[in-house]
Structures are given as C-alpha cells and as structure tokens.
Amino acid sequence: MQHAVGAPLPPPQGPGSGPVGWTHQAQHPGQPGPPPTTPPAPPAPRGWSGPAPQHAPAPPSRKTTGHVQLPPGGPVPLPAPPAGPGTGSATLAVLLIGPAGAGKTTVAKLWASRRRVPTAHVSLDDVREWVCSGFADPQSGWNDHSEAQYRLARRTCGFAARNFLANGISCILDDAVFPDRPVVGLGGWKRHVGPGLLPVVLLPGLEIVLERNAARSGNRRLSDEEVARIHGRMAGWYGSGLPIIDNSTYDVETTARVLDDILARSIASPPSW
C-alpha cells in the first residue's frame, strides 16, 4: 500500500507488536479520531532530538515547606510520663551537660539513634563551627566575639529543638554548661527551649576526660590545664538537684541506657532547676 510522503506510518500489526496497553483503531478519512486522553505537549524546538518540553510546575505556596504544613515551634512543655520502663515513645527535649571529654556527643548520638521514635541530636559545638570566616575560637582567648558566637549558637540550637518538638521529633542537645553561670548557661537553655527541657549531667573522673581529650585533634582538643579547670567547675553540679551520671566505668551503650532510665524518672518527677 502506498502512503503519502510525510504522512505517519501506521503502527505495526499483530499481537505484541505495539506498546503495552495500546490498541490500534482504524481511522477512515472524514471520520474523527478518538478524543485525546491527555493534553498535547508543546512542540519541541527545531533541532531538538529529546522528549518534548513540559510546562513548568506551579511554584509552591510561601506558607508550606515542600508539601507539608509545619506548625510553629513554641516553648517545650513537660512531656507526659511514659507508660513502660525507660522513656518509651515520649516526645521530649534533653540537655546533656558535661566537661570536654565526658563523652556527651557520643552518648547523645547513640541514645538518639536507639530510640523507637524520631529523635534528633543537636551539638552546640557543631552549630558553633558553622561560622567559617571570622570564627572566634575561645582557645585563642575568651572575648566579646567568642561570647557572642556562643550565645548565638545556643539560641540557634534552641530554635532547632523547638521546631523538632513542634513536629513530633524529640531532641537531645549537648553543651558544657557551667553551674556558676546560670543566666547564660542553664537559664539560657531554659529560656531558649522551654520549661520542659530535661537536663542531665555527664561527669566522669578527671583522668577519664584527660585521656579522651588527648585522643582529640584540631580545635576540639584542649590543653590539660584547661580540661582540669573545666572539670573542676563542673563539680559544682553536685548538690544542685540535677541527675548526674558518673560514666567513668561505663561504656557508651551502658551510659545511654542509664541516661534513658534517668530521663524516665525525670519525666515522672521533674528536677527543680
């Protein structure tokens, strides 16, 4: 059979010769074809060998993040006591306090990863080091710039914790909070996060933190004198009413399990701080 020059060839006949789900219907001259099931795509540019360009999707609403409406983050209230042992499925905000080398970050990460509900870990040191150009390292001298960057990092961590909690995700933060500076330390965290924040102190012996500090590198490693000074100031938490874990003889898994038990008791009977 002859076909006009430039006219499309008919699809091949026979079973299995066409695309899956496609059926050919004869079309006679003068008879309208079946209505299209999808709107035609815009014509491809001259010389373009790829698929025809599609229309760009409509931009998302300014009030949404992706397709999910996020609730605003507010002060974190005290969680309800868990029904079983440990913290269970409670949504809570935790502040893990301790000197350099206490193992705060390692314990916080493990505790967060082992929970049965979504839980985030926010480290103050990590957030503080988001500043690249102009980073004020306290090891080079404590001044107004380092103080301001610490305050800004704490406030940023507090915002993050409140947003996580507002969206049903628990959060554990870690920081070296000194008991003799309640306004910028524990009081500041309570102001940034809310009254439901549960503080726990991680305080191993001096020889343990010295050993762990010696294994560090970069600006995370402090001098032995600085580590001893920080550890001595942390001893002021004894008698404060906050729960304290001496993890000198605990491995990370044991410390995380003890932390969970202490948090369950703190939920049932919140510490006065």
PDB file of C-alpha atoms in Angstrom:
ATOM      1  CA  MET A   1       0.000   0.000   0.000  1.00  0.00           C
ATOM      2  CA  GLN A   2       1.308   3.461  -0.865  1.00  0.00           C
ATOM      3  CA  HIS A   3       1.425   6.254   1.737  1.00  0.00           C
ATOM      4  CA  ALA A   4       1.683   9.936   1.094  1.00  0.00           C
ATOM      5  CA  VAL A   5       5.110  11.483   1.549  1.00  0.00           C
ATOM      6  CA  GLY A   6       5.419  12.891   5.044  1.00  0.00           C
ATOM      7  CA  ALA A   7       2.375  11.038   6.395  1.00  0.00           C
ATOM      8  CA  PRO A   8       2.958   8.938   9.531  1.00  0.00           C
ATOM      9  CA  LEU A   9       3.229   5.222   9.001  1.00  0.00           C
ATOM     10  CA  PRO A  10       0.555   3.098  10.689  1.00  0.00           C
ATOM     11  CA  PRO A  11       1.661   1.127  13.753  1.00  0.00           C
ATOM     12  CA  PRO A  12       2.839  -2.437  13.140  1.00  0.00           C
ATOM     13  CA  GLN A  13       0.079  -5.058  13.231  1.00  0.00           C
ATOM     14  CA  GLY A  14      -0.078  -8.315  15.147  1.00  0.00           C
ATOM     15  CA  PRO A  15      -0.015  -9.316  18.795  1.00  0.00           C
ATOM     16  CA  GLY A  16       2.847  -7.943  20.848  1.00  0.00           C
ATOM     17  CA  SER A  17       3.876  -5.507  18.125  1.00  0.00           C
ATOM     18  CA  GLY A  18       2.733  -2.336  19.891  1.00  0.00           C
ATOM     19  CA  PRO A  19       3.347  -0.778  23.322  1.00  0.00           C
ATOM     20  CA  VAL A  20       1.774  -2.482  26.320  1.00  0.00           C
ATOM     21  CA  GLY A  21      -1.845  -1.369  26.749  1.00  0.00           C
ATOM     22  CA  TRP A  22      -2.048   0.214  23.308  1.00  0.00           C
ATOM     23  CA  THR A  23      -4.752  -0.829  20.815  1.00  0.00           C
ATOM     24  CA  HIS A  24      -4.944   0.362  17.224  1.00  0.00           C
ATOM     25  CA  GLN A  25      -8.246   1.560  15.828  1.00  0.00           C
ATOM     26  CA  ALA A  26      -8.733   2.076  12.123  1.00  0.00           C
ATOM     27  CA  GLN A  27      -9.494   5.627  11.145  1.00  0.00           C
ATOM     28  CA  HIS A  28     -11.169   6.398   7.823  1.00  0.00           C
ATOM     29  CA  PRO A  29     -10.896   9.707   6.021  1.00  0.00           C
ATOM     30  CA  GLY A  30     -13.524  12.125   7.124  1.00  0.00           C
ATOM     31  CA  GLN A  31     -14.174  10.367  10.444  1.00  0.00           C
ATOM     32  CA  PRO A  32     -12.996  11.992  13.669  1.00  0.00           C
ATOM     33  CA  GLY A  33     -10.487  10.034  15.707  1.00  0.00           C
ATOM     34  CA  PRO A  34     -10.903   9.143  19.375  1.00  0.00           C
ATOM     35  CA  PRO A  35     -10.616  12.066  21.792  1.00  0.00           C
ATOM     36  CA  PRO A  36      -7.138  12.509  23.264  1.00  0.00           C
ATOM     37  CA  THR A  37      -6.782  11.298  26.828  1.00  0.00           C
ATOM     38  CA  THR A  38      -4.050  13.799  27.752  1.00  0.00           C
ATOM     39  CA  PRO A  39      -3.438  17.356  26.565  1.00  0.00           C
ATOM     40  CA  PRO A  40      -0.841  17.572  23.795  1.00  0.00           C
ATOM     41  CA  ALA A  41       2.677  18.555  24.806  1.00  0.00           C
ATOM     42  CA  PRO A  42       4.121  21.782  23.395  1.00  0.00           C
ATOM     43  CA  PRO A  43       6.095  21.343  20.168  1.00  0.00           C
ATOM     44  CA  ALA A  44       9.786  20.602  20.527  1.00  0.00           C
ATOM     45  CA  PRO A  45      12.281  23.247  19.344  1.00  0.00           C
ATOM     46  CA  ARG A  46      13.759  22.801  15.850  1.00  0.00           C
ATOM     47  CA  GLY A  47      16.794  20.524  16.028  1.00  0.00           C
ATOM     48  CA  TRP A  48      15.789  19.061  19.408  1.00  0.00           C
ATOM     49  CA  SER A  49      16.021  15.258  19.485  1.00  0.00           C
ATOM     50  CA  GLY A  50      14.932  14.663  23.081  1.00  0.00           C
ATOM     51  CA  PRO A  51      11.440  14.485  24.571  1.00  0.00           C
ATOM     52  CA  ALA A  52       9.114  17.425  24.119  1.00  0.00           C
ATOM     53  CA  PRO A  53       9.480  20.067  26.838  1.00  0.00           C
ATOM     54  CA  GLN A  54       6.836  20.078  29.535  1.00  0.00           C
ATOM     55  CA  HIS A  55       5.225  23.028  31.257  1.00  0.00           C
ATOM     56  CA  ALA A  56       6.964  24.064  34.488  1.00  0.00           C
ATOM     57  CA  PRO A  57       5.017  23.146  37.657  1.00  0.00           C
ATOM     58  CA  ALA A  58       3.406  25.896  39.666  1.00  0.00           C
ATOM     59  CA  PRO A  59       5.673  27.256  42.452  1.00  0.00           C
ATOM     60  CA  PRO A  60       4.834  26.013  45.967  1.00  0.00           C
ATOM     61  CA  SER A  61       2.972  28.251  48.361  1.00  0.00           C
ATOM     62  CA  ARG A  62       5.013  30.543  50.551  1.00  0.00           C
ATOM     63  CA  LYS A  63       3.265  29.046  53.594  1.00  0.00           C
ATOM     64  CA  THR A  64       4.497  25.497  53.054  1.00  0.00           C
ATOM     65  CA  THR A  65       7.795  23.648  53.149  1.00  0.00           C
ATOM     66  CA  GLY A  66       7.545  21.226  50.261  1.00  0.00           C
ATOM     67  CA  HIS A  67       4.056  19.765  50.626  1.00  0.00           C
ATOM     68  CA  VAL A  68       3.860  19.669  54.425  1.00  0.00           C
ATOM     69  CA  GLN A  69       2.465  22.473  56.553  1.00  0.00           C
ATOM     70  CA  LEU A  70       4.781  22.846  59.558  1.00  0.00           C
ATOM     71  CA  PRO A  71       3.405  24.053  62.898  1.00  0.00           C
ATOM     72  CA  PRO A  72       5.251  26.898  64.598  1.00  0.00           C
ATOM     73  CA  GLY A  73       7.780  25.962  67.245  1.00  0.00           C
ATOM     74  CA  GLY A  74       6.887  27.094  70.754  1.00  0.00           C
ATOM     75  CA  PRO A  75       8.228  26.607  74.284  1.00  0.00           C
ATOM     76  CA  VAL A  76       8.570  22.917  75.092  1.00  0.00           C
ATOM     77  CA  PRO A  77       6.222  21.757  77.887  1.00  0.00           C
ATOM     78  CA  LEU A  78       6.874  18.835  80.194  1.00  0.00           C
ATOM     79  CA  PRO A  79       6.099  15.501  78.497  1.00  0.00           C
ATOM     80  CA  ALA A  80       3.591  13.018  79.878  1.00  0.00           C
ATOM     81  CA  PRO A  81       5.124  10.199  81.972  1.00  0.00           C
ATOM     82  CA  PRO A  82       5.846   7.054  79.908  1.00  0.00           C
ATOM     83  CA  ALA A  83       3.651   4.023  80.430  1.00  0.00           C
ATOM     84  CA  GLY A  84       6.510   1.478  80.497  1.00  0.00           C
ATOM     85  CA  PRO A  85      10.186   1.386  81.519  1.00  0.00           C
ATOM     86  CA  GLY A  86      12.516   3.986  80.027  1.00  0.00           C
ATOM     87  CA  THR A  87      11.327   6.976  78.055  1.00  0.00           C
ATOM     88  CA  GLY A  88       9.399   4.748  75.629  1.00  0.00           C
ATOM     89  CA  SER A  89       7.662   6.774  72.922  1.00  0.00           C
ATOM     90  CA  ALA A  90       7.614  10.060  74.855  1.00  0.00           C
ATOM     91  CA  THR A  91       8.473  13.175  72.857  1.00  0.00           C
ATOM     92  CA  LEU A  92      10.979  15.116  74.908  1.00  0.00           C
ATOM     93  CA  ALA A  93      13.836  17.616  74.860  1.00  0.00           C
ATOM     94  CA  VAL A  94      17.054  16.691  76.687  1.00  0.00           C
ATOM     95  CA  LEU A  95      20.115  18.761  77.563  1.00  0.00           C
ATOM     96  CA  LEU A  96      23.223  16.637  78.202  1.00  0.00           C
ATOM     97  CA  ILE A  97      25.731  18.646  80.220  1.00  0.00           C
ATOM     98  CA  GLY A  98      29.369  17.765  80.811  1.00  0.00           C
ATOM     99  CA  PRO A  99      33.001  18.858  80.519  1.00  0.00           C
ATOM    100  CA  ALA A 100      35.148  18.384  77.433  1.00  0.00           C
ATOM    101  CA  GLY A 101      35.945  14.670  77.109  1.00  0.00           C
ATOM    102  CA  ALA A 102      32.910  13.478  79.083  1.00  0.00           C
ATOM    103  CA  GLY A 103      31.514  11.708  76.005  1.00  0.00           C
ATOM    104  CA  LYS A 104      28.443  13.929  75.607  1.00  0.00           C
ATOM    105  CA  THR A 105      28.300  13.873  71.816  1.00  0.00           C
ATOM    106  CA  THR A 106      28.932  10.120  71.511  1.00  0.00           C
ATOM    107  CA  VAL A 107      26.339   9.231  74.156  1.00  0.00           C
ATOM    108  CA  ALA A 108      23.780  11.686  72.760  1.00  0.00           C
ATOM    109  CA  LYS A 109      24.112  10.268  69.242  1.00  0.00           C
ATOM    110  CA  LEU A 110      23.730   6.681  70.423  1.00  0.00           C
ATOM    111  CA  TRP A 111      20.773   7.473  72.682  1.00  0.00           C
ATOM    112  CA  ALA A 112      19.035   9.320  69.824  1.00  0.00           C
ATOM    113  CA  SER A 113      19.670   6.544  67.301  1.00  0.00           C
ATOM    114  CA  ARG A 114      18.383   3.768  69.599  1.00  0.00           C
ATOM    115  CA  ARG A 115      15.011   5.335  70.415  1.00  0.00           C
ATOM    116  CA  ARG A 116      11.799   3.869  68.985  1.00  0.00           C
ATOM    117  CA  VAL A 117      10.514   7.320  67.979  1.00  0.00           C
ATOM    118  CA  PRO A 118      12.092  10.002  65.754  1.00  0.00           C
ATOM    119  CA  THR A 119      14.824  11.771  67.725  1.00  0.00           C
ATOM    120  CA  ALA A 120      17.344  14.418  66.624  1.00  0.00           C
ATOM    121  CA  HIS A 121      20.755  15.249  68.076  1.00  0.00           C
ATOM    122  CA  VAL A 122      21.963  18.858  68.053  1.00  0.00           C
ATOM    123  CA  SER A 123      25.530  19.546  69.229  1.00  0.00           C
ATOM    124  CA  LEU A 124      26.381  23.083  70.300  1.00  0.00           C
ATOM    125  CA  ASP A 125      29.996  22.723  69.098  1.00  0.00           C
ATOM    126  CA  ASP A 126      28.829  21.636  65.638  1.00  0.00           C
ATOM    127  CA  VAL A 127      26.462  24.598  65.343  1.00  0.00           C
ATOM    128  CA  ARG A 128      29.088  26.984  66.684  1.00  0.00           C
ATOM    129  CA  GLU A 129      31.519  25.846  63.987  1.00  0.00           C
ATOM    130  CA  TRP A 130      29.046  26.715  61.236  1.00  0.00           C
ATOM    131  CA  VAL A 131      30.831  30.074  61.353  1.00  0.00           C
ATOM    132  CA  CYS A 132      33.756  29.657  58.953  1.00  0.00           C
ATOM    133  CA  SER A 133      35.104  33.110  58.221  1.00  0.00           C
ATOM    134  CA  GLY A 134      35.542  35.063  61.444  1.00  0.00           C
ATOM    135  CA  PHE A 135      35.164  32.069  63.758  1.00  0.00           C
ATOM    136  CA  ALA A 136      36.009  33.203  67.292  1.00  0.00           C
ATOM    137  CA  ASP A 137      37.824  30.268  68.886  1.00  0.00           C
ATOM    138  CA  PRO A 138      37.770  30.560  72.708  1.00  0.00           C
ATOM    139  CA  GLN A 139      41.119  28.745  72.789  1.00  0.00           C
ATOM    140  CA  SER A 140      42.643  31.889  71.305  1.00  0.00           C
ATOM    141  CA  GLY A 141      41.163  33.956  74.121  1.00  0.00           C
ATOM    142  CA  TRP A 142      37.690  34.458  75.537  1.00  0.00           C
ATOM    143  CA  ASN A 143      36.378  37.825  74.334  1.00  0.00           C
ATOM    144  CA  ASP A 144      33.205  39.577  73.259  1.00  0.00           C
ATOM    145  CA  HIS A 145      33.246  37.856  69.847  1.00  0.00           C
ATOM    146  CA  SER A 146      33.530  34.318  71.231  1.00  0.00           C
ATOM    147  CA  GLU A 147      30.895  35.098  73.873  1.00  0.00           C
ATOM    148  CA  ALA A 148      28.526  36.434  71.200  1.00  0.00           C
ATOM    149  CA  GLN A 149      29.043  33.405  68.953  1.00  0.00           C
ATOM    150  CA  TYR A 150      28.379  31.027  71.850  1.00  0.00           C
ATOM    151  CA  ARG A 151      25.157  32.866  72.670  1.00  0.00           C
ATOM    152  CA  LEU A 152      24.104  32.820  69.020  1.00  0.00           C
ATOM    153  CA  ALA A 153      24.832  29.080  68.730  1.00  0.00           C
ATOM    154  CA  ARG A 154      22.780  28.333  71.863  1.00  0.00           C
ATOM    155  CA  ARG A 155      19.884  30.386  70.539  1.00  0.00           C
ATOM    156  CA  THR A 156      20.082  28.594  67.166  1.00  0.00           C
ATOM    157  CA  CYS A 157      20.087  25.193  68.897  1.00  0.00           C
ATOM    158  CA  GLY A 158      17.083  26.279  70.951  1.00  0.00           C
ATOM    159  CA  PHE A 159      15.169  27.270  67.812  1.00  0.00           C
ATOM    160  CA  ALA A 160      16.022  23.915  66.239  1.00  0.00           C
ATOM    161  CA  ALA A 161      14.885  21.971  69.313  1.00  0.00           C
ATOM    162  CA  ARG A 162      11.548  23.803  69.474  1.00  0.00           C
ATOM    163  CA  ASN A 163      10.905  23.189  65.791  1.00  0.00           C
ATOM    164  CA  PHE A 164      11.749  19.495  66.110  1.00  0.00           C
ATOM    165  CA  LEU A 165       9.441  19.146  69.113  1.00  0.00           C
ATOM    166  CA  ALA A 166       6.626  21.065  67.390  1.00  0.00           C
ATOM    167  CA  ASN A 167       6.776  18.496  64.594  1.00  0.00           C
ATOM    168  CA  GLY A 168       6.795  15.453  66.871  1.00  0.00           C
ATOM    169  CA  ILE A 169      10.552  14.798  66.847  1.00  0.00           C
ATOM    170  CA  SER A 170      12.385  14.505  70.162  1.00  0.00           C
ATOM    171  CA  CYS A 171      15.683  16.338  70.528  1.00  0.00           C
ATOM    172  CA  ILE A 172      18.849  15.932  72.619  1.00  0.00           C
ATOM    173  CA  LEU A 173      21.324  18.797  72.871  1.00  0.00           C
ATOM    174  CA  ASP A 174      24.792  18.751  74.414  1.00  0.00           C
ATOM    175  CA  ASP A 175      26.778  21.603  75.905  1.00  0.00           C
ATOM    176  CA  ALA A 176      29.416  22.283  78.552  1.00  0.00           C
ATOM    177  CA  VAL A 177      27.171  24.308  80.866  1.00  0.00           C
ATOM    178  CA  PHE A 178      28.811  25.719  83.990  1.00  0.00           C
ATOM    179  CA  PRO A 179      26.826  25.770  87.241  1.00  0.00           C
ATOM    180  CA  ASP A 180      28.306  29.130  88.247  1.00  0.00           C
ATOM    181  CA  ARG A 181      26.889  30.866  85.143  1.00  0.00           C
ATOM    182  CA  PRO A 182      23.148  30.111  85.296  1.00  0.00           C
ATOM    183  CA  VAL A 183      21.993  33.076  83.219  1.00  0.00           C
ATOM    184  CA  VAL A 184      23.991  32.264  80.069  1.00  0.00           C
ATOM    185  CA  GLY A 185      24.105  28.528  80.815  1.00  0.00           C
ATOM    186  CA  LEU A 186      21.215  26.519  82.173  1.00  0.00           C
ATOM    187  CA  GLY A 187      18.920  29.525  82.461  1.00  0.00           C
ATOM    188  CA  GLY A 188      19.693  30.481  78.874  1.00  0.00           C
ATOM    189  CA  TRP A 189      18.828  26.990  77.623  1.00  0.00           C
ATOM    190  CA  LYS A 190      15.564  27.028  79.574  1.00  0.00           C
ATOM    191  CA  ARG A 191      14.728  30.409  78.068  1.00  0.00           C
ATOM    192  CA  HIS A 192      15.530  29.248  74.503  1.00  0.00           C
ATOM    193  CA  VAL A 193      13.870  25.808  74.627  1.00  0.00           C
ATOM    194  CA  GLY A 194      11.179  25.951  77.311  1.00  0.00           C
ATOM    195  CA  PRO A 195      10.312  24.639  80.788  1.00  0.00           C
ATOM    196  CA  GLY A 196      10.040  21.049  79.538  1.00  0.00           C
ATOM    197  CA  LEU A 197      13.794  20.780  78.897  1.00  0.00           C
ATOM    198  CA  LEU A 198      15.297  17.880  80.897  1.00  0.00           C
ATOM    199  CA  PRO A 199      18.933  18.486  81.937  1.00  0.00           C
ATOM    200  CA  VAL A 200      21.268  15.595  82.836  1.00  0.00           C
ATOM    201  CA  VAL A 201      24.929  15.949  83.840  1.00  0.00           C
ATOM    202  CA  LEU A 202      27.565  13.542  82.479  1.00  0.00           C
ATOM    203  CA  LEU A 203      30.585  13.778  84.769  1.00  0.00           C
ATOM    204  CA  PRO A 204      33.295  11.078  84.726  1.00  0.00           C
ATOM    205  CA  GLY A 205      36.552  11.355  86.675  1.00  0.00           C
ATOM    206  CA  LEU A 206      39.295  13.801  85.704  1.00  0.00           C
ATOM    207  CA  GLU A 207      41.660  11.088  84.453  1.00  0.00           C
ATOM    208  CA  ILE A 208      38.975   9.853  82.060  1.00  0.00           C
ATOM    209  CA  VAL A 209      38.332  13.249  80.458  1.00  0.00           C
ATOM    210  CA  LEU A 210      42.090  13.885  80.184  1.00  0.00           C
ATOM    211  CA  GLU A 211      42.533  10.581  78.383  1.00  0.00           C
ATOM    212  CA  ARG A 212      39.652  11.245  75.979  1.00  0.00           C
ATOM    213  CA  ASN A 213      40.808  14.802  75.337  1.00  0.00           C
ATOM    214  CA  ALA A 214      44.292  13.523  74.409  1.00  0.00           C
ATOM    215  CA  ALA A 215      42.725  11.458  71.598  1.00  0.00           C
ATOM    216  CA  ARG A 216      41.159  14.547  70.004  1.00  0.00           C
ATOM    217  CA  SER A 217      42.600  16.743  67.275  1.00  0.00           C
ATOM    218  CA  GLY A 218      42.065  20.235  65.902  1.00  0.00           C
ATOM    219  CA  ASN A 219      40.278  22.914  67.885  1.00  0.00           C
ATOM    220  CA  ARG A 220      38.306  20.243  69.797  1.00  0.00           C
ATOM    221  CA  ARG A 221      41.466  19.337  71.727  1.00  0.00           C
ATOM    222  CA  LEU A 222      42.176  21.464  74.791  1.00  0.00           C
ATOM    223  CA  SER A 223      45.231  21.766  76.994  1.00  0.00           C
ATOM    224  CA  ASP A 224      45.369  19.541  80.074  1.00  0.00           C
ATOM    225  CA  GLU A 225      45.203  22.639  82.258  1.00  0.00           C
ATOM    226  CA  GLU A 226      42.018  23.840  80.535  1.00  0.00           C
ATOM    227  CA  VAL A 227      40.395  20.400  80.805  1.00  0.00           C
ATOM    228  CA  ALA A 228      41.207  20.237  84.533  1.00  0.00           C
ATOM    229  CA  ARG A 229      39.831  23.748  85.063  1.00  0.00           C
ATOM    230  CA  ILE A 230      36.557  22.941  83.254  1.00  0.00           C
ATOM    231  CA  HIS A 231      36.200  19.642  85.122  1.00  0.00           C
ATOM    232  CA  GLY A 232      36.697  21.387  88.457  1.00  0.00           C
ATOM    233  CA  ARG A 233      33.968  23.928  87.664  1.00  0.00           C
ATOM    234  CA  MET A 234      31.598  21.111  86.661  1.00  0.00           C
ATOM    235  CA  ALA A 235      31.865  19.646  90.162  1.00  0.00           C
ATOM    236  CA  GLY A 236      29.538  22.451  91.225  1.00  0.00           C
ATOM    237  CA  TRP A 237      26.637  20.418  89.816  1.00  0.00           C
ATOM    238  CA  TYR A 238      26.840  18.070  92.795  1.00  0.00           C
ATOM    239  CA  GLY A 239      24.145  19.147  95.214  1.00  0.00           C
ATOM    240  CA  SER A 240      22.306  21.113  92.505  1.00  0.00           C
ATOM    241  CA  GLY A 241      19.406  18.666  92.299  1.00  0.00           C
ATOM    242  CA  LEU A 242      20.173  17.704  88.699  1.00  0.00           C
ATOM    243  CA  PRO A 243      20.709  13.999  87.911  1.00  0.00           C
ATOM    244  CA  ILE A 244      24.410  13.168  87.476  1.00  0.00           C
ATOM    245  CA  ILE A 245      25.903  10.155  85.673  1.00  0.00           C
ATOM    246  CA  ASP A 246      29.476   9.183  86.532  1.00  0.00           C
ATOM    247  CA  ASN A 247      30.345   7.188  83.432  1.00  0.00           C
ATOM    248  CA  SER A 248      33.967   6.563  84.398  1.00  0.00           C
ATOM    249  CA  THR A 249      33.468   2.782  84.228  1.00  0.00           C
ATOM    250  CA  TYR A 250      30.585   2.676  81.708  1.00  0.00           C
ATOM    251  CA  ASP A 251      30.863   2.041  78.012  1.00  0.00           C
ATOM    252  CA  VAL A 252      28.758   4.141  75.624  1.00  0.00           C
ATOM    253  CA  GLU A 253      25.854   1.674  75.438  1.00  0.00           C
ATOM    254  CA  THR A 254      25.608   1.368  79.212  1.00  0.00           C
ATOM    255  CA  THR A 255      25.738   5.150  79.604  1.00  0.00           C
ATOM    256  CA  ALA A 256      22.950   5.608  77.042  1.00  0.00           C
ATOM    257  CA  ARG A 257      20.808   3.035  78.866  1.00  0.00           C
ATOM    258  CA  VAL A 258      21.403   4.728  82.235  1.00  0.00           C
ATOM    259  CA  LEU A 259      20.563   8.071  80.610  1.00  0.00           C
ATOM    260  CA  ASP A 260      17.235   6.728  79.376  1.00  0.00           C
ATOM    261  CA  ASP A 261      16.333   5.395  82.844  1.00  0.00           C
ATOM    262  CA  ILE A 262      17.208   8.720  84.474  1.00  0.00           C
ATOM    263  CA  LEU A 263      15.138  10.634  81.911  1.00  0.00           C
ATOM    264  CA  ALA A 264      12.134   8.410  82.625  1.00  0.00           C
ATOM    265  CA  ARG A 265      12.421   9.287  86.333  1.00  0.00           C
ATOM    266  CA  SER A 266      12.879  12.971  85.488  1.00  0.00           C
ATOM    267  CA  ILE A 267       9.657  12.933  83.459  1.00  0.00           C
ATOM    268  CA  ALA A 268       7.756  11.375  86.374  1.00  0.00           C
ATOM    269  CA  SER A 269       9.378  13.739  88.902  1.00  0.00           C
ATOM    270  CA  PRO A 270      10.900  16.777  87.140  1.00  0.00           C
ATOM    271  CA  PRO A 271      14.022  18.247  88.788  1.00  0.00           C
ATOM    272  CA  SER A 272      13.737  21.733  90.255  1.00  0.00           C
ATOM    273  CA  TRP A 273      16.146  23.974  88.382  1.00  0.00           C
TER     274      TRP A 273
END
